[in-house]
Coordinates of C-alpha atoms in Angstrom, one line a residue:
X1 CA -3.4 -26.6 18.0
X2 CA -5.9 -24.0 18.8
X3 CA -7.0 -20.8 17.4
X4 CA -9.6 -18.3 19.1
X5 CA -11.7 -15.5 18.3
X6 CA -10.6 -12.1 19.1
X7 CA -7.0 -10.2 19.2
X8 CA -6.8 -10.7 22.8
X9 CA -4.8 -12.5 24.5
X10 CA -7.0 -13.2 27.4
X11 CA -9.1 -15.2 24.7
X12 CA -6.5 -17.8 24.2
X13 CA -5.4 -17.9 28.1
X14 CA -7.6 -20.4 29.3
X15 CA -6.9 -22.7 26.9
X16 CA -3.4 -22.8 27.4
X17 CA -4.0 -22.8 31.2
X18 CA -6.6 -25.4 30.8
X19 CA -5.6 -27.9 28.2
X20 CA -1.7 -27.5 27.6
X21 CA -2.2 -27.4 24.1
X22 CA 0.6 -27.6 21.6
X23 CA 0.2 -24.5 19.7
X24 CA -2.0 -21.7 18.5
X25 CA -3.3 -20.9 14.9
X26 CA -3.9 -17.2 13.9
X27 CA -6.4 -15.7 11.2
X28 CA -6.8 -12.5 10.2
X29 CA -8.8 -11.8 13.3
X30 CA -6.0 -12.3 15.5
X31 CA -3.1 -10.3 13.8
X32 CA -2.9 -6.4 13.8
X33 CA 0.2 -5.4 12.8
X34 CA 3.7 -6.6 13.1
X35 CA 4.6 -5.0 16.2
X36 CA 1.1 -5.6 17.9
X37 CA 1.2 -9.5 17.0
X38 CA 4.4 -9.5 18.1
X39 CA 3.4 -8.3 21.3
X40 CA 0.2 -11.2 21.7
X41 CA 2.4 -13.8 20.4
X42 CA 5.0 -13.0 23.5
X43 CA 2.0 -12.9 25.8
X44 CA 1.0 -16.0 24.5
X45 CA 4.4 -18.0 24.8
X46 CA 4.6 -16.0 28.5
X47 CA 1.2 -17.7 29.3
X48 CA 2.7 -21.4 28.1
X49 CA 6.1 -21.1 30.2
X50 CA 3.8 -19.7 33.2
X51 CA 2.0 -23.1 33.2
X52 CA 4.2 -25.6 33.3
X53 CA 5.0 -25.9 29.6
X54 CA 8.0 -27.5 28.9
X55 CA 8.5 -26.3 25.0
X56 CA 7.3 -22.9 23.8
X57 CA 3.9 -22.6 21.9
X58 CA 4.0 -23.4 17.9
X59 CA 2.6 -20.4 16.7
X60 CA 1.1 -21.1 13.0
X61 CA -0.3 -18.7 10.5
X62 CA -1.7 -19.4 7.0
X63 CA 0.7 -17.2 5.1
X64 CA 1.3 -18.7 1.7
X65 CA 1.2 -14.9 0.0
X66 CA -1.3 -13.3 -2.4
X67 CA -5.0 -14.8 -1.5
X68 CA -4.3 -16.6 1.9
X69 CA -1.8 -14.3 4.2
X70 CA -2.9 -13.5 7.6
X71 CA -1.1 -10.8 8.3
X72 CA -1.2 -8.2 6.0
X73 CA -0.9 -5.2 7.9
X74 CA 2.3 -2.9 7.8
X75 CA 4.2 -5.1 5.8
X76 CA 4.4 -5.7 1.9
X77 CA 2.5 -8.6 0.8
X78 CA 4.3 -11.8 -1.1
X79 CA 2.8 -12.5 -4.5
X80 CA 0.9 -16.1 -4.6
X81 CA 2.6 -18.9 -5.8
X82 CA 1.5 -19.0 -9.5
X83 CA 2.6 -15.7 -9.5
X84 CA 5.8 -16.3 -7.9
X85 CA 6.2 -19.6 -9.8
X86 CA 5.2 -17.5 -13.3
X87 CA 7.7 -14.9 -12.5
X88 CA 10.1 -17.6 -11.8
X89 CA 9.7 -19.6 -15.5
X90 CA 9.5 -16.1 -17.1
X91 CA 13.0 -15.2 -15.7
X92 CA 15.9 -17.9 -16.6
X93 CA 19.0 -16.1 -14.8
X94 CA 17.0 -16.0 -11.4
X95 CA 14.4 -19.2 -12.0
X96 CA 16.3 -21.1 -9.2
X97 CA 15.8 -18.6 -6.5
X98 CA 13.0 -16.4 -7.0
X99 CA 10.8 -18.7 -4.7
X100 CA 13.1 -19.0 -2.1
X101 CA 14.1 -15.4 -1.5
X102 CA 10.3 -14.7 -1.3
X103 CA 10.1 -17.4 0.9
X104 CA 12.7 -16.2 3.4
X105 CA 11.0 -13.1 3.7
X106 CA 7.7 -14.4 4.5
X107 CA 9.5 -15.9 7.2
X108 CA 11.4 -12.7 8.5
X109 CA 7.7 -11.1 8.6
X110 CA 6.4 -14.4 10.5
X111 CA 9.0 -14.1 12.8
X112 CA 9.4 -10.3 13.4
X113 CA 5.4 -11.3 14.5
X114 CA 6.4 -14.2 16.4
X115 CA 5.0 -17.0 14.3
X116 CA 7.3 -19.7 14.1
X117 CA 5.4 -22.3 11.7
X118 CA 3.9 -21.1 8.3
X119 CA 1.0 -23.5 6.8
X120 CA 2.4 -23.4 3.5
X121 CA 3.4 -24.1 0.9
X122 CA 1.0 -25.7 -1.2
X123 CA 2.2 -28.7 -3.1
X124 CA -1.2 -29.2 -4.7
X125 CA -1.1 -29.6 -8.4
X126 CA -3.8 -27.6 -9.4
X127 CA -4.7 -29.8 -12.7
X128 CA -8.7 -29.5 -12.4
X129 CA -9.5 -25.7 -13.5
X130 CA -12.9 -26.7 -11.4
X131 CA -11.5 -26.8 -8.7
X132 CA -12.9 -24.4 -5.9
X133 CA -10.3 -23.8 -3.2
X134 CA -6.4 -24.5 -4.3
X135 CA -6.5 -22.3 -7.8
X136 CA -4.0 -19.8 -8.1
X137 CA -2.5 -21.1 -4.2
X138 CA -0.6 -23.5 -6.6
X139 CA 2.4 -23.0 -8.0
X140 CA 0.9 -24.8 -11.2
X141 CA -0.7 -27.8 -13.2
X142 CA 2.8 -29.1 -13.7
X143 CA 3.6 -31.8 -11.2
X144 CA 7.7 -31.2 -11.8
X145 CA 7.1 -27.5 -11.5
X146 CA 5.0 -27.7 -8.3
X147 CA 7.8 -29.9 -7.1
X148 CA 10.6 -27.6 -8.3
X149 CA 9.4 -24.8 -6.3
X150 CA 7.5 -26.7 -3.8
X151 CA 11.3 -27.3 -2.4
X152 CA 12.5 -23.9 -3.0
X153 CA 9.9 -22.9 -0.6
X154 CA 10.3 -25.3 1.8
X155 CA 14.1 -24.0 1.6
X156 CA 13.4 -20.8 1.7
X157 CA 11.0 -21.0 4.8
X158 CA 13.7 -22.8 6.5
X159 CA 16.4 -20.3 5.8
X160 CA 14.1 -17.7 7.3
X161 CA 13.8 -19.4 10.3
X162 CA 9.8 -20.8 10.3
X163 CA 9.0 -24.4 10.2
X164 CA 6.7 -25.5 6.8
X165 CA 3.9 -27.3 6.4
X166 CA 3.4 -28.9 2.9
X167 CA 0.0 -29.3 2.3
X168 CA -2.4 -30.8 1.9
X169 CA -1.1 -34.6 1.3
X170 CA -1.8 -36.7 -0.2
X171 CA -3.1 -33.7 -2.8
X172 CA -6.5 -31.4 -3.1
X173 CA -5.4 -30.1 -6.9
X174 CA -7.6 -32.0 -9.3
X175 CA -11.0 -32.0 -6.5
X176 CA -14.1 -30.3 -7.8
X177 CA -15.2 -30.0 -3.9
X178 CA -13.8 -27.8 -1.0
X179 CA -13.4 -30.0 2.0
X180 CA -14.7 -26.4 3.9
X181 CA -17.8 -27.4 2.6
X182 CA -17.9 -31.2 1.8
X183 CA -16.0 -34.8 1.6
X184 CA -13.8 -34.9 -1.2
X185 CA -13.3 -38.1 -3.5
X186 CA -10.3 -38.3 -5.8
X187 CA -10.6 -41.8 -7.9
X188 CA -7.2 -42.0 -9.3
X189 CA -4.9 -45.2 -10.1
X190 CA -2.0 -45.5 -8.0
X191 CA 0.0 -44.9 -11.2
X192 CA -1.7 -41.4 -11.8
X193 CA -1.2 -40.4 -7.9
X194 CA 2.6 -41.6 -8.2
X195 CA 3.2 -39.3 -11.3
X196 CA 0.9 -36.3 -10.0
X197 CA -0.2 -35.7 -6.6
X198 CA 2.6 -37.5 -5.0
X199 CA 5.7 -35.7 -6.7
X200 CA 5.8 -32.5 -5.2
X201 CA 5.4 -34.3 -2.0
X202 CA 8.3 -36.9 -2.5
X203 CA 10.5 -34.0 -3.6
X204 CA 9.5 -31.6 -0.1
X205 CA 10.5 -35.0 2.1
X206 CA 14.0 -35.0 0.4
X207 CA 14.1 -31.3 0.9
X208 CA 13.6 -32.1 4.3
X209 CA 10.4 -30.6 5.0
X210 CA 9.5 -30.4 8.8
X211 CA 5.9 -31.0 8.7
X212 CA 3.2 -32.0 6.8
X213 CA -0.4 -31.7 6.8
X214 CA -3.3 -34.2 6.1
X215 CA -6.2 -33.8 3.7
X216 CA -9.6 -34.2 4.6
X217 CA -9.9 -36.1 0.9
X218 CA -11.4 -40.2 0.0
X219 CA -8.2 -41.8 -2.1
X220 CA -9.9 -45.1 -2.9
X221 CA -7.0 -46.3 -4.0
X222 CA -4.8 -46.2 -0.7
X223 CA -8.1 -46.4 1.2
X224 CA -11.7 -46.9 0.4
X225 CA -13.1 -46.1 3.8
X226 CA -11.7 -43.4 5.3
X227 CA -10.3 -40.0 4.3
X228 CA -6.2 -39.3 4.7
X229 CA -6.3 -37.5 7.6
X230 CA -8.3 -40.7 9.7
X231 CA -6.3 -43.1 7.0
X232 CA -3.6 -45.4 8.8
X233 CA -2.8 -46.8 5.3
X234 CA -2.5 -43.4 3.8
X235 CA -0.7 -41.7 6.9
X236 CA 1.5 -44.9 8.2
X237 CA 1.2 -46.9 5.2
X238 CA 2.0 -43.8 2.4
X239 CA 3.7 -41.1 4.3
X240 CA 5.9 -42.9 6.3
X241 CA 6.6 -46.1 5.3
X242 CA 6.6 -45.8 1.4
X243 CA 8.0 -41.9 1.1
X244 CA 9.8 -42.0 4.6
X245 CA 8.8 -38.8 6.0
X246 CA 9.3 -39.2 9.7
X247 CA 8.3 -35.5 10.4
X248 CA 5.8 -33.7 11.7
X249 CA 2.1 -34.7 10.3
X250 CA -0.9 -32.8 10.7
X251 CA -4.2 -32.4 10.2
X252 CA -6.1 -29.7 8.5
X253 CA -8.8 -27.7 10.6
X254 CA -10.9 -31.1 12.0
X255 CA -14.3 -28.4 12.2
X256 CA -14.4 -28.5 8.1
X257 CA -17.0 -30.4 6.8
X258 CA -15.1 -33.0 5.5
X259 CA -15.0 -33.9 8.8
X260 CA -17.3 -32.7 11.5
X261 CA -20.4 -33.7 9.2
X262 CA -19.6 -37.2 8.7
X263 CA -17.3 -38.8 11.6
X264 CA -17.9 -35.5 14.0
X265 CA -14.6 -33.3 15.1
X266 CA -14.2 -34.6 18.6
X267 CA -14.5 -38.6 17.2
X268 CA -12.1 -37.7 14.4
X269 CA -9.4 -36.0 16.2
X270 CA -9.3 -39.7 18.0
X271 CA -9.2 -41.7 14.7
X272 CA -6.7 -39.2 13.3
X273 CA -4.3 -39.5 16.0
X274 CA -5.0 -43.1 16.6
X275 CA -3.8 -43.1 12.4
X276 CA -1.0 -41.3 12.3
X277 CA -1.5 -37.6 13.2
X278 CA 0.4 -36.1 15.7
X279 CA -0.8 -31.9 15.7
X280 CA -4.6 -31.8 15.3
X281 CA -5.9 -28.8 14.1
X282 CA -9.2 -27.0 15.5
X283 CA -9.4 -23.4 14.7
X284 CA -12.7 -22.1 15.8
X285 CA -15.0 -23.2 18.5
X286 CA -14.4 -23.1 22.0
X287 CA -16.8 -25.6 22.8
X288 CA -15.8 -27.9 20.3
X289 CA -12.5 -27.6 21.3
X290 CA -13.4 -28.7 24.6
X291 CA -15.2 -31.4 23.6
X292 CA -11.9 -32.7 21.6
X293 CA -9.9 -32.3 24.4
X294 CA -11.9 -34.2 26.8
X295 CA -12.8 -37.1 24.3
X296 CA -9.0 -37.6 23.7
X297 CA -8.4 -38.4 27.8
X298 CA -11.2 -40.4 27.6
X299 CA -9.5 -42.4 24.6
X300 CA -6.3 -42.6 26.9
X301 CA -7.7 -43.0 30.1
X302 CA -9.9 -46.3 28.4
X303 CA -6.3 -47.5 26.5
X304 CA -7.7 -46.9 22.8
X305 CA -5.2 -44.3 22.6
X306 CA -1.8 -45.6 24.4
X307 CA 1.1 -43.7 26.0
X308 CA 3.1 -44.9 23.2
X309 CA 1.7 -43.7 21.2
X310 CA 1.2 -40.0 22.7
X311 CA 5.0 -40.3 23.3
X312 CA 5.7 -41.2 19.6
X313 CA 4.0 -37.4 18.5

């Protein structure tokens, strides 16, 4: 999954012509309003089909509401999820659906704009008020309240049509780094992640949840090595095996620090796939994009990446 530069289309053409790719990201930079990213996201989907693409393009937008919504032109604007969740716990008769109906419509927006997967929600548990990047994207500190409308969400999303993406596993709430900027380190027991971090999570898999996406975070616990997102025992081991999610996983953007500075983007789109990712994420660079796309043929063309496993994603 790719994003580009620019509103126009002609930007994202050669990619899809050259590389096949999956799917497209869009930022703000990308979406005018609804009617105009309607119009690129059909021109988009018309470049796919024209190339031999057997499935239409995921199209993917960071719209959780408040803060982070990419498209925010012409249309009115969801509240975050604290607010959502706060307006939710403030109001008993509607506390069961509040999320969900705001949820849905998020997704009648996405889709009136042709996005068909949203990057939310957040099922961080924002317990660590130092933390620099989740904050107020959470629906809380409360790991049963995160979880509570976590699933509402994730309902509501699907109601409306829009694949989710519950994010960002195994959980970025108690960090005191952004993984823009840096690699994360969360020292917790097992016992601490299986009453915290993991809960919203395990209640989105029974909810069904289509996809999920990595972290670029160290859980020395499940791994001392690697972050989650390169982690075969937090991916294979933790996500699929111990919470059976058999869904959708993948990565967040692989150009963030967390990433590019210490393994390098094109070397750990290899290791993530090779550990469990099936959708990698770059949402920026042309170039770098390239050079992803070219080291992964390499890694099949040698073996280190077999067709199994490419068929498996």
């Amino acid at each position: 999954m790719f994003g580009f530069p620019r509103y126009d289309p002609e930007d994202a053409k050669e990619m899809i012509e050259q590389f096949k790719i999956g799917g497209i990201i869009y930022f703000a930079r990308n979406c005018g309003t609804v009617e105009e990213t309607a119009a690129l996201s059909a021109q988009l989907q018309e470049f796919a089909s024209s190339n031999g693409l057997s499935l239409p393009l995921f199209i993917a937008a960071d719209q959780e509401g408040g803060v982070v919504a990419r498209l925010t032109k012409g249309l009115p604007l969801m509240p975050g999820p604290m607010s959502l969740a706060a307006a939710a716990l403030g109001n008993n008769n509607d506390r069961n659906s509040i999320v969900e109906k705001a949820s849905q419509a998020i997704a009648f927006q996405l889709r009136s704009a042709g996005i068909n997967v949203n990057l939310a929600p957040v099922l961080d548990v924002n317990d660590n008020p130092d933390n620099p990047v989740i904050g107020i994207r959470s629906f809380g500190e409360n790991p049963a309240i995160v979880a509570e409308f976590g699933a509402q969400a994730v309902r509501g999303l699907e109601r409306g049509g829009v694949l989710a993406v519950g994010k960002h596993f195994p959980g970025h709430g108690n960090t005191s780094v952004d993984s823009h900027l840096d690699l994360p380190l969360l020292p917790h027991s097992l016992e601490r992640l299986n009453s915290c971090e993991l809960v919203p999570f395990k209640a989105a898999i029974d909810s069904n949840i289509p996809a999920i996406m990595s972290a670029h975070i160290l859980f020395p616990a499940y791994d001392n090595e690697k972050p989650a997102t390169l982690s075969h025992n937090i991916l294979q081991g933790l996500l699929r095996e111990q919470l059976g999610f058999d869904g959708l996983i993948m990565t967040d953007c692989l150009e963030m620090n967390a990433i590019s500075k210490y393994v390098g983007t094109a070397k750990g789109a290899v290791e993530a796939f090779k550990a469990g990712c099936d959708l990698l994420l770059i949402s920026h660079t042309k170039e770098v994009q390239q050079q992803v796309w070219h080291r992964l043929l390499d890694a099949v063309k040698s073996g280190e990446i077999t067709v199994d496993r490419l068929n498996q994603s």
